[in-house]
Amino acid sequence: MPTDKQLAIIRKIQQIQLDIENGMADSLPKVFKTLSNEVIDLASELSLDPKDRAKTLREMVKLKKDIADTIVNNAAYQTEVVAVINGYKALAEASNEYLSLILDDFSPKTELYKAILETNIEVTKDALIGGGIRNNFSNAIQEVLKSNIAGVSNRAELNKTLRQFIEGTPDDLPFLNRYIKQTTNDSVMAFNAEYIQTVSEDLGVEYYLYAGTIIEDTRPFCSARTGRFFTTEQVRDWANLKGWQGRMSGTNANTIFIYRGGYNCRHQLWPVSQEQYESAKEAGRTGVK
């Protein structure tokens, strides 16, 4: 079974993950507030006169890049993206601490860590400040403008529609809320999983504990595995299961260690010793529940 030290480090890593994710989530109201002001300002020159419809549509196309820039240049948002990326280092250091308890011959490989860190930074940047969010946001705003600009009677009505779409209402979350939160959460969890798995493969780890945070909408896939122990081959076999809710595209026998339960999965595969696996087997805590 996992030692108290192992469990303490797992909890420490989970807290780092939550701190990174909560930092981004807490910043979003401020981000969306300034974002709506900037988009409204950009749209202020668009004519509301039905006679100018053709000209207005052409102007909207020209505005698309400027609208995309409002999110990636937003100061509060940039600060939190940097915090997400900086959090990777803390996660790697805590993961090294965990691995050193399990693997007698473990020592952090600087080049390996650097390569994983740099790769994940680039992927995260693209998702949060690159093409992913630029297209997601600018396309959506363009559709809102196209759908509303011809039918509004005054500028205030258009501005209200834009503000509600960007900032949200008591009944509807802001348009970007789900994208940013899920992208942040998945990026943070995937980085930690990839780092641990790359080291585990390098050192021939054969046994794992599936553990993490049980949340309100935890999938049956995860509930059946949480707190249980598995061999490397058993984990690889999960990829052969028919699709489960949340399964990520590209899940296979290799990526299952990184993608785990899928989108927004709060669980990780933690290496354990053979002795710990055998002890769990005797206690009936191996394999799927």
PDB file of C-alpha atoms in Angstrom:
ATOM      1  CA  MET A   1       0.000   0.000   0.000  1.00  0.00           C
ATOM      2  CA  PRO A   2       1.178   3.594  -0.507  1.00  0.00           C
ATOM      3  CA  THR A   3       3.147   5.022   2.391  1.00  0.00           C
ATOM      4  CA  ASP A   4       2.107   8.159   4.233  1.00  0.00           C
ATOM      5  CA  LYS A   5       4.941   9.999   2.449  1.00  0.00           C
ATOM      6  CA  GLN A   6       3.674   8.929  -0.968  1.00  0.00           C
ATOM      7  CA  LEU A   7       0.132   9.987  -0.156  1.00  0.00           C
ATOM      8  CA  ALA A   8       1.349  13.316   1.212  1.00  0.00           C
ATOM      9  CA  ILE A   9       3.205  14.078  -2.026  1.00  0.00           C
ATOM     10  CA  ILE A  10       0.194  13.039  -4.114  1.00  0.00           C
ATOM     11  CA  ARG A  11      -1.936  15.469  -2.087  1.00  0.00           C
ATOM     12  CA  LYS A  12       0.730  18.149  -2.537  1.00  0.00           C
ATOM     13  CA  ILE A  13       0.687  17.663  -6.321  1.00  0.00           C
ATOM     14  CA  GLN A  14      -3.108  17.744  -6.392  1.00  0.00           C
ATOM     15  CA  GLN A  15      -3.040  21.031  -4.449  1.00  0.00           C
ATOM     16  CA  ILE A  16      -0.552  22.561  -6.908  1.00  0.00           C
ATOM     17  CA  GLN A  17      -2.833  21.506  -9.775  1.00  0.00           C
ATOM     18  CA  LEU A  18      -5.871  23.022  -8.084  1.00  0.00           C
ATOM     19  CA  ASP A  19      -4.021  26.260  -7.284  1.00  0.00           C
ATOM     20  CA  ILE A  20      -3.049  26.690 -10.938  1.00  0.00           C
ATOM     21  CA  GLU A  21      -6.565  25.939 -12.166  1.00  0.00           C
ATOM     22  CA  ASN A  22      -8.271  28.103  -9.531  1.00  0.00           C
ATOM     23  CA  GLY A  23      -5.932  30.990 -10.297  1.00  0.00           C
ATOM     24  CA  MET A  24      -7.112  30.968 -13.895  1.00  0.00           C
ATOM     25  CA  ALA A  25     -10.780  30.483 -12.928  1.00  0.00           C
ATOM     26  CA  ASP A  26     -10.661  33.357 -10.408  1.00  0.00           C
ATOM     27  CA  SER A  27      -9.204  35.727 -12.984  1.00  0.00           C
ATOM     28  CA  LEU A  28     -11.862  35.104 -15.639  1.00  0.00           C
ATOM     29  CA  PRO A  29     -14.518  37.625 -14.459  1.00  0.00           C
ATOM     30  CA  LYS A  30     -11.926  40.413 -14.706  1.00  0.00           C
ATOM     31  CA  VAL A  31     -10.713  39.075 -18.059  1.00  0.00           C
ATOM     32  CA  PHE A  32     -14.222  38.946 -19.498  1.00  0.00           C
ATOM     33  CA  LYS A  33     -15.105  42.403 -18.174  1.00  0.00           C
ATOM     34  CA  THR A  34     -12.207  44.111 -19.943  1.00  0.00           C
ATOM     35  CA  LEU A  35     -12.678  41.871 -22.965  1.00  0.00           C
ATOM     36  CA  SER A  36     -16.281  42.960 -23.473  1.00  0.00           C
ATOM     37  CA  ASN A  37     -15.278  46.622 -23.210  1.00  0.00           C
ATOM     38  CA  GLU A  38     -12.606  46.149 -25.868  1.00  0.00           C
ATOM     39  CA  VAL A  39     -14.883  44.258 -28.273  1.00  0.00           C
ATOM     40  CA  ILE A  40     -17.680  46.813 -27.830  1.00  0.00           C
ATOM     41  CA  ASP A  41     -15.185  49.558 -28.599  1.00  0.00           C
ATOM     42  CA  LEU A  42     -14.058  47.743 -31.773  1.00  0.00           C
ATOM     43  CA  ALA A  43     -17.667  47.282 -32.908  1.00  0.00           C
ATOM     44  CA  SER A  44     -18.619  50.909 -32.220  1.00  0.00           C
ATOM     45  CA  GLU A  45     -17.804  52.037 -35.758  1.00  0.00           C
ATOM     46  CA  LEU A  46     -19.984  49.422 -37.440  1.00  0.00           C
ATOM     47  CA  SER A  47     -23.075  50.964 -39.005  1.00  0.00           C
ATOM     48  CA  LEU A  48     -26.484  49.823 -37.778  1.00  0.00           C
ATOM     49  CA  ASP A  49     -28.213  51.228 -40.864  1.00  0.00           C
ATOM     50  CA  PRO A  50     -29.753  48.377 -42.949  1.00  0.00           C
ATOM     51  CA  LYS A  51     -28.727  50.283 -46.091  1.00  0.00           C
ATOM     52  CA  ASP A  52     -25.062  49.773 -45.100  1.00  0.00           C
ATOM     53  CA  ARG A  53     -25.406  45.993 -44.692  1.00  0.00           C
ATOM     54  CA  ALA A  54     -22.844  45.033 -47.357  1.00  0.00           C
ATOM     55  CA  LYS A  55     -20.293  47.546 -46.090  1.00  0.00           C
ATOM     56  CA  THR A  56     -20.862  46.445 -42.475  1.00  0.00           C
ATOM     57  CA  LEU A  57     -20.244  42.780 -43.342  1.00  0.00           C
ATOM     58  CA  ARG A  58     -16.983  43.683 -45.062  1.00  0.00           C
ATOM     59  CA  GLU A  59     -15.907  45.725 -42.035  1.00  0.00           C
ATOM     60  CA  MET A  60     -16.659  42.785 -39.716  1.00  0.00           C
ATOM     61  CA  VAL A  61     -14.285  40.586 -41.712  1.00  0.00           C
ATOM     62  CA  LYS A  62     -11.560  43.207 -41.309  1.00  0.00           C
ATOM     63  CA  LEU A  63     -12.233  43.382 -37.565  1.00  0.00           C
ATOM     64  CA  LYS A  64     -11.767  39.632 -37.056  1.00  0.00           C
ATOM     65  CA  LYS A  65      -8.024  39.790 -36.334  1.00  0.00           C
ATOM     66  CA  ASP A  66      -8.436  42.757 -33.960  1.00  0.00           C
ATOM     67  CA  ILE A  67     -11.174  40.877 -32.103  1.00  0.00           C
ATOM     68  CA  ALA A  68      -8.916  37.816 -31.816  1.00  0.00           C
ATOM     69  CA  ASP A  69      -6.137  40.037 -30.448  1.00  0.00           C
ATOM     70  CA  THR A  70      -8.318  41.299 -27.586  1.00  0.00           C
ATOM     71  CA  ILE A  71      -8.166  37.958 -25.782  1.00  0.00           C
ATOM     72  CA  VAL A  72      -4.497  37.086 -26.337  1.00  0.00           C
ATOM     73  CA  ASN A  73      -3.376  40.628 -25.451  1.00  0.00           C
ATOM     74  CA  ASN A  74      -5.573  40.903 -22.349  1.00  0.00           C
ATOM     75  CA  ALA A  75      -3.201  41.697 -19.449  1.00  0.00           C
ATOM     76  CA  ALA A  76      -5.079  39.730 -16.768  1.00  0.00           C
ATOM     77  CA  TYR A  77      -5.337  36.720 -19.063  1.00  0.00           C
ATOM     78  CA  GLN A  78      -1.654  36.853 -20.028  1.00  0.00           C
ATOM     79  CA  THR A  79      -0.707  36.908 -16.334  1.00  0.00           C
ATOM     80  CA  GLU A  80      -2.677  33.728 -15.637  1.00  0.00           C
ATOM     81  CA  VAL A  81      -1.329  31.922 -18.715  1.00  0.00           C
ATOM     82  CA  VAL A  82       2.188  32.638 -17.424  1.00  0.00           C
ATOM     83  CA  ALA A  83       1.142  31.311 -13.995  1.00  0.00           C
ATOM     84  CA  VAL A  84      -0.111  28.082 -15.604  1.00  0.00           C
ATOM     85  CA  ILE A  85       3.174  27.596 -17.435  1.00  0.00           C
ATOM     86  CA  ASN A  86       5.276  28.427 -14.354  1.00  0.00           C
ATOM     87  CA  GLY A  87       3.235  25.902 -12.395  1.00  0.00           C
ATOM     88  CA  TYR A  88       4.645  23.113 -14.559  1.00  0.00           C
ATOM     89  CA  LYS A  89       8.023  23.498 -12.846  1.00  0.00           C
ATOM     90  CA  ALA A  90       6.485  23.062  -9.385  1.00  0.00           C
ATOM     91  CA  LEU A  91       4.620  19.982 -10.596  1.00  0.00           C
ATOM     92  CA  ALA A  92       7.774  18.442 -12.051  1.00  0.00           C
ATOM     93  CA  GLU A  93       9.711  19.062  -8.836  1.00  0.00           C
ATOM     94  CA  ALA A  94       6.984  17.455  -6.710  1.00  0.00           C
ATOM     95  CA  SER A  95       6.779  14.538  -9.155  1.00  0.00           C
ATOM     96  CA  ASN A  96      10.539  14.026  -8.804  1.00  0.00           C
ATOM     97  CA  GLU A  97      10.046  13.919  -5.041  1.00  0.00           C
ATOM     98  CA  TYR A  98       7.409  11.202  -5.445  1.00  0.00           C
ATOM     99  CA  LEU A  99       9.441   9.160  -7.937  1.00  0.00           C
ATOM    100  CA  SER A 100      12.513   9.231  -5.701  1.00  0.00           C
ATOM    101  CA  LEU A 101      10.500   7.398  -3.020  1.00  0.00           C
ATOM    102  CA  ILE A 102       9.506   4.590  -5.395  1.00  0.00           C
ATOM    103  CA  LEU A 103      12.489   4.110  -7.681  1.00  0.00           C
ATOM    104  CA  ASP A 104      15.844   3.343  -6.068  1.00  0.00           C
ATOM    105  CA  ASP A 105      17.810   4.332  -9.170  1.00  0.00           C
ATOM    106  CA  PHE A 106      15.816   7.485  -9.927  1.00  0.00           C
ATOM    107  CA  SER A 107      17.581  10.771 -10.485  1.00  0.00           C
ATOM    108  CA  PRO A 108      16.043  13.653 -12.464  1.00  0.00           C
ATOM    109  CA  LYS A 109      17.362  13.827 -16.019  1.00  0.00           C
ATOM    110  CA  THR A 110      17.804  17.493 -16.848  1.00  0.00           C
ATOM    111  CA  GLU A 111      17.498  17.090 -20.620  1.00  0.00           C
ATOM    112  CA  LEU A 112      14.439  14.838 -20.325  1.00  0.00           C
ATOM    113  CA  TYR A 113      12.690  17.285 -17.970  1.00  0.00           C
ATOM    114  CA  LYS A 114      13.608  20.229 -20.184  1.00  0.00           C
ATOM    115  CA  ALA A 115      12.244  18.542 -23.322  1.00  0.00           C
ATOM    116  CA  ILE A 116       8.918  17.608 -21.695  1.00  0.00           C
ATOM    117  CA  LEU A 117       8.595  21.076 -20.175  1.00  0.00           C
ATOM    118  CA  GLU A 118       9.306  22.903 -23.445  1.00  0.00           C
ATOM    119  CA  THR A 119       6.946  20.693 -25.454  1.00  0.00           C
ATOM    120  CA  ASN A 120       4.076  21.196 -23.026  1.00  0.00           C
ATOM    121  CA  ILE A 121       4.672  24.934 -22.824  1.00  0.00           C
ATOM    122  CA  GLU A 122       4.331  25.219 -26.600  1.00  0.00           C
ATOM    123  CA  VAL A 123       1.161  23.092 -26.650  1.00  0.00           C
ATOM    124  CA  THR A 124      -0.353  25.121 -23.806  1.00  0.00           C
ATOM    125  CA  LYS A 125       0.570  28.431 -25.413  1.00  0.00           C
ATOM    126  CA  ASP A 126      -1.078  27.402 -28.667  1.00  0.00           C
ATOM    127  CA  ALA A 127      -4.248  26.330 -26.874  1.00  0.00           C
ATOM    128  CA  LEU A 128      -4.511  29.366 -24.576  1.00  0.00           C
ATOM    129  CA  ILE A 129      -2.952  32.241 -26.548  1.00  0.00           C
ATOM    130  CA  GLY A 130      -2.462  30.827 -30.039  1.00  0.00           C
ATOM    131  CA  GLY A 131      -4.652  29.744 -32.922  1.00  0.00           C
ATOM    132  CA  GLY A 132      -6.988  27.681 -30.762  1.00  0.00           C
ATOM    133  CA  ILE A 133      -8.454  30.493 -28.711  1.00  0.00           C
ATOM    134  CA  ARG A 134      -8.052  33.169 -31.405  1.00  0.00           C
ATOM    135  CA  ASN A 135     -10.255  31.283 -33.847  1.00  0.00           C
ATOM    136  CA  ASN A 136     -12.643  30.110 -31.167  1.00  0.00           C
ATOM    137  CA  PHE A 137     -13.290  33.644 -29.907  1.00  0.00           C
ATOM    138  CA  SER A 138     -13.168  35.729 -33.105  1.00  0.00           C
ATOM    139  CA  ASN A 139     -15.415  33.338 -35.050  1.00  0.00           C
ATOM    140  CA  ALA A 140     -17.991  33.379 -32.251  1.00  0.00           C
ATOM    141  CA  ILE A 141     -18.016  37.196 -31.970  1.00  0.00           C
ATOM    142  CA  GLN A 142     -18.305  37.522 -35.739  1.00  0.00           C
ATOM    143  CA  GLU A 143     -21.381  35.273 -35.680  1.00  0.00           C
ATOM    144  CA  VAL A 144     -22.930  37.295 -32.841  1.00  0.00           C
ATOM    145  CA  LEU A 145     -22.410  40.495 -34.819  1.00  0.00           C
ATOM    146  CA  LYS A 146     -23.790  38.995 -38.035  1.00  0.00           C
ATOM    147  CA  SER A 147     -26.837  37.641 -36.248  1.00  0.00           C
ATOM    148  CA  ASN A 148     -27.634  40.800 -34.326  1.00  0.00           C
ATOM    149  CA  ILE A 149     -26.401  43.878 -36.101  1.00  0.00           C
ATOM    150  CA  ALA A 150     -29.174  44.034 -38.698  1.00  0.00           C
ATOM    151  CA  GLY A 151     -31.955  43.510 -36.191  1.00  0.00           C
ATOM    152  CA  VAL A 152     -31.011  45.912 -33.401  1.00  0.00           C
ATOM    153  CA  SER A 153     -32.656  49.279 -33.074  1.00  0.00           C
ATOM    154  CA  ASN A 154     -29.800  51.054 -31.304  1.00  0.00           C
ATOM    155  CA  ARG A 155     -26.178  50.781 -30.245  1.00  0.00           C
ATOM    156  CA  ALA A 156     -27.047  50.089 -26.602  1.00  0.00           C
ATOM    157  CA  GLU A 157     -28.952  46.953 -27.546  1.00  0.00           C
ATOM    158  CA  LEU A 158     -26.026  45.583 -29.567  1.00  0.00           C
ATOM    159  CA  ASN A 159     -23.585  46.401 -26.770  1.00  0.00           C
ATOM    160  CA  LYS A 160     -25.786  44.600 -24.240  1.00  0.00           C
ATOM    161  CA  THR A 161     -25.890  41.492 -26.450  1.00  0.00           C
ATOM    162  CA  LEU A 162     -22.105  41.490 -26.838  1.00  0.00           C
ATOM    163  CA  ARG A 163     -21.538  42.058 -23.118  1.00  0.00           C
ATOM    164  CA  GLN A 164     -23.870  39.230 -22.106  1.00  0.00           C
ATOM    165  CA  PHE A 165     -22.231  36.861 -24.589  1.00  0.00           C
ATOM    166  CA  ILE A 166     -18.707  37.655 -23.376  1.00  0.00           C
ATOM    167  CA  GLU A 167     -19.329  38.189 -19.648  1.00  0.00           C
ATOM    168  CA  GLY A 168     -22.251  35.811 -19.207  1.00  0.00           C
ATOM    169  CA  THR A 169     -25.562  36.252 -17.411  1.00  0.00           C
ATOM    170  CA  PRO A 170     -27.112  34.744 -14.259  1.00  0.00           C
ATOM    171  CA  ASP A 171     -28.445  31.965 -16.516  1.00  0.00           C
ATOM    172  CA  ASP A 172     -25.585  31.500 -19.006  1.00  0.00           C
ATOM    173  CA  LEU A 173     -21.840  31.220 -18.499  1.00  0.00           C
ATOM    174  CA  PRO A 174     -19.512  33.411 -20.583  1.00  0.00           C
ATOM    175  CA  PHE A 175     -18.846  31.897 -23.999  1.00  0.00           C
ATOM    176  CA  LEU A 176     -15.121  31.341 -23.346  1.00  0.00           C
ATOM    177  CA  ASN A 177     -15.557  30.090 -19.782  1.00  0.00           C
ATOM    178  CA  ARG A 178     -15.779  26.385 -20.554  1.00  0.00           C
ATOM    179  CA  TYR A 179     -13.044  26.458 -23.206  1.00  0.00           C
ATOM    180  CA  ILE A 180     -10.480  28.241 -21.028  1.00  0.00           C
ATOM    181  CA  LYS A 181     -11.184  26.270 -17.852  1.00  0.00           C
ATOM    182  CA  GLN A 182     -11.193  22.863 -19.544  1.00  0.00           C
ATOM    183  CA  THR A 183      -8.112  23.691 -21.631  1.00  0.00           C
ATOM    184  CA  THR A 184      -6.249  24.853 -18.514  1.00  0.00           C
ATOM    185  CA  ASN A 185      -7.301  21.855 -16.432  1.00  0.00           C
ATOM    186  CA  ASP A 186      -6.519  19.314 -19.153  1.00  0.00           C
ATOM    187  CA  SER A 187      -3.148  20.949 -19.913  1.00  0.00           C
ATOM    188  CA  VAL A 188      -2.089  20.883 -16.253  1.00  0.00           C
ATOM    189  CA  MET A 189      -3.160  17.270 -15.709  1.00  0.00           C
ATOM    190  CA  ALA A 190      -1.674  16.071 -19.018  1.00  0.00           C
ATOM    191  CA  PHE A 191       1.696  17.689 -18.293  1.00  0.00           C
ATOM    192  CA  ASN A 192       2.023  15.938 -14.956  1.00  0.00           C
ATOM    193  CA  ALA A 193       0.857  12.618 -16.410  1.00  0.00           C
ATOM    194  CA  GLU A 194       3.289  12.843 -19.332  1.00  0.00           C
ATOM    195  CA  TYR A 195       6.219  13.716 -17.093  1.00  0.00           C
ATOM    196  CA  ILE A 196       5.577  10.825 -14.709  1.00  0.00           C
ATOM    197  CA  GLN A 197       4.911   8.366 -17.529  1.00  0.00           C
ATOM    198  CA  THR A 198       8.020   9.295 -19.520  1.00  0.00           C
ATOM    199  CA  VAL A 199      10.205   8.724 -16.461  1.00  0.00           C
ATOM    200  CA  SER A 200       8.322   5.511 -15.640  1.00  0.00           C
ATOM    201  CA  GLU A 201       8.867   4.112 -19.126  1.00  0.00           C
ATOM    202  CA  ASP A 202      12.526   5.093 -19.020  1.00  0.00           C
ATOM    203  CA  LEU A 203      13.023   3.171 -15.775  1.00  0.00           C
ATOM    204  CA  GLY A 204      10.767   0.218 -16.561  1.00  0.00           C
ATOM    205  CA  VAL A 205       7.961   0.788 -14.038  1.00  0.00           C
ATOM    206  CA  GLU A 206       5.483  -2.108 -14.070  1.00  0.00           C
ATOM    207  CA  TYR A 207       2.922  -1.188 -11.400  1.00  0.00           C
ATOM    208  CA  TYR A 208       0.612   1.765 -10.808  1.00  0.00           C
ATOM    209  CA  LEU A 209      -1.932   3.188  -8.399  1.00  0.00           C
ATOM    210  CA  TYR A 210      -4.873   5.013 -10.021  1.00  0.00           C
ATOM    211  CA  ALA A 211      -5.698   7.897  -7.707  1.00  0.00           C
ATOM    212  CA  GLY A 212      -7.070  11.402  -7.798  1.00  0.00           C
ATOM    213  CA  THR A 213      -9.917  13.648  -6.808  1.00  0.00           C
ATOM    214  CA  ILE A 214     -13.452  12.271  -6.875  1.00  0.00           C
ATOM    215  CA  ILE A 215     -15.730  15.040  -8.143  1.00  0.00           C
ATOM    216  CA  GLU A 216     -19.489  15.291  -8.522  1.00  0.00           C
ATOM    217  CA  ASP A 217     -19.440  14.162 -12.152  1.00  0.00           C
ATOM    218  CA  THR A 218     -16.687  11.534 -11.863  1.00  0.00           C
ATOM    219  CA  ARG A 219     -17.098   9.048 -14.709  1.00  0.00           C
ATOM    220  CA  PRO A 220     -17.844   5.356 -14.090  1.00  0.00           C
ATOM    221  CA  PHE A 221     -14.507   4.644 -15.842  1.00  0.00           C
ATOM    222  CA  CYS A 222     -12.642   6.468 -13.067  1.00  0.00           C
ATOM    223  CA  SER A 223     -14.813   5.386 -10.112  1.00  0.00           C
ATOM    224  CA  ALA A 224     -14.164   1.740 -11.043  1.00  0.00           C
ATOM    225  CA  ARG A 225     -10.384   2.312 -10.879  1.00  0.00           C
ATOM    226  CA  THR A 226      -9.820   4.949  -8.176  1.00  0.00           C
ATOM    227  CA  GLY A 227      -7.697   3.689  -5.279  1.00  0.00           C
ATOM    228  CA  ARG A 228      -6.869   0.458  -7.104  1.00  0.00           C
ATOM    229  CA  PHE A 229      -3.605  -0.978  -8.412  1.00  0.00           C
ATOM    230  CA  PHE A 230      -2.740  -2.129 -11.936  1.00  0.00           C
ATOM    231  CA  THR A 231       0.073  -3.580 -13.994  1.00  0.00           C
ATOM    232  CA  THR A 232       1.388  -1.761 -17.046  1.00  0.00           C
ATOM    233  CA  GLU A 233      -0.309  -4.274 -19.338  1.00  0.00           C
ATOM    234  CA  GLN A 234      -3.652  -3.899 -17.594  1.00  0.00           C
ATOM    235  CA  VAL A 235      -3.495  -0.137 -18.110  1.00  0.00           C
ATOM    236  CA  ARG A 236      -2.621  -0.590 -21.782  1.00  0.00           C
ATOM    237  CA  ASP A 237      -5.661  -2.857 -22.201  1.00  0.00           C
ATOM    238  CA  TRP A 238      -7.992  -0.018 -21.149  1.00  0.00           C
ATOM    239  CA  ALA A 239      -7.444   1.571 -24.551  1.00  0.00           C
ATOM    240  CA  ASN A 240      -9.192  -1.437 -26.153  1.00  0.00           C
ATOM    241  CA  LEU A 241     -12.425  -0.750 -24.309  1.00  0.00           C
ATOM    242  CA  LYS A 242     -15.310   0.667 -26.303  1.00  0.00           C
ATOM    243  CA  GLY A 243     -15.640   4.435 -26.046  1.00  0.00           C
ATOM    244  CA  TRP A 244     -16.563   5.790 -22.639  1.00  0.00           C
ATOM    245  CA  GLN A 245     -17.949   9.211 -21.825  1.00  0.00           C
ATOM    246  CA  GLY A 246     -15.171  11.794 -22.100  1.00  0.00           C
ATOM    247  CA  ARG A 247     -12.673   9.513 -23.862  1.00  0.00           C
ATOM    248  CA  MET A 248     -10.168  11.669 -25.730  1.00  0.00           C
ATOM    249  CA  SER A 249      -9.515  11.266 -29.431  1.00  0.00           C
ATOM    250  CA  GLY A 250      -6.173   9.528 -29.955  1.00  0.00           C
ATOM    251  CA  THR A 251      -6.445   7.343 -26.847  1.00  0.00           C
ATOM    252  CA  ASN A 252      -4.415   4.184 -27.439  1.00  0.00           C
ATOM    253  CA  ALA A 253      -2.190   1.758 -25.527  1.00  0.00           C
ATOM    254  CA  ASN A 254       0.529   4.399 -25.217  1.00  0.00           C
ATOM    255  CA  THR A 255      -1.470   7.594 -24.676  1.00  0.00           C
ATOM    256  CA  ILE A 256      -3.857   6.044 -22.128  1.00  0.00           C
ATOM    257  CA  PHE A 257      -1.218   6.788 -19.453  1.00  0.00           C
ATOM    258  CA  ILE A 258      -1.456  10.502 -20.318  1.00  0.00           C
ATOM    259  CA  TYR A 259      -5.118  10.851 -21.345  1.00  0.00           C
ATOM    260  CA  ARG A 260      -6.371   8.563 -18.546  1.00  0.00           C
ATOM    261  CA  GLY A 261     -10.171   8.932 -18.115  1.00  0.00           C
ATOM    262  CA  GLY A 262     -10.391  11.659 -20.744  1.00  0.00           C
ATOM    263  CA  TYR A 263     -11.409  15.303 -20.757  1.00  0.00           C
ATOM    264  CA  ASN A 264     -11.263  16.980 -17.343  1.00  0.00           C
ATOM    265  CA  CYS A 265     -10.064  13.756 -15.688  1.00  0.00           C
ATOM    266  CA  ARG A 266      -8.848  14.438 -12.130  1.00  0.00           C
ATOM    267  CA  HIS A 267      -6.912  11.185 -11.749  1.00  0.00           C
ATOM    268  CA  GLN A 268      -3.319  10.125 -12.344  1.00  0.00           C
ATOM    269  CA  LEU A 269      -1.420   6.876 -12.636  1.00  0.00           C
ATOM    270  CA  TRP A 270       1.170   6.847  -9.854  1.00  0.00           C
ATOM    271  CA  PRO A 271       4.079   4.376 -10.020  1.00  0.00           C
ATOM    272  CA  VAL A 272       4.286   1.958  -7.097  1.00  0.00           C
ATOM    273  CA  SER A 273       6.728  -0.791  -6.166  1.00  0.00           C
ATOM    274  CA  GLN A 274       6.127  -4.473  -6.824  1.00  0.00           C
ATOM    275  CA  GLU A 275       5.868  -5.018  -3.077  1.00  0.00           C
ATOM    276  CA  GLN A 276       3.087  -2.443  -2.830  1.00  0.00           C
ATOM    277  CA  TYR A 277       1.267  -4.021  -5.757  1.00  0.00           C
ATOM    278  CA  GLU A 278       1.512  -7.496  -4.193  1.00  0.00           C
ATOM    279  CA  SER A 279       0.251  -6.139  -0.880  1.00  0.00           C
ATOM    280  CA  ALA A 280      -2.714  -4.526  -2.679  1.00  0.00           C
ATOM    281  CA  LYS A 281      -3.382  -7.816  -4.471  1.00  0.00           C
ATOM    282  CA  GLU A 282      -3.618  -9.659  -1.175  1.00  0.00           C
ATOM    283  CA  ALA A 283      -6.056  -7.007   0.043  1.00  0.00           C
ATOM    284  CA  GLY A 284      -8.240  -7.402  -3.073  1.00  0.00           C
ATOM    285  CA  ARG A 285      -7.424  -3.923  -4.400  1.00  0.00           C
ATOM    286  CA  THR A 286      -6.011  -4.791  -7.807  1.00  0.00           C
ATOM    287  CA  GLY A 287      -7.814  -4.606 -11.158  1.00  0.00           C
ATOM    288  CA  VAL A 288     -11.065  -2.862 -12.009  1.00  0.00           C
ATOM    289  CA  LYS A 289     -13.712  -2.823  -9.272  1.00  0.00           C
TER     290      LYS A 289
END
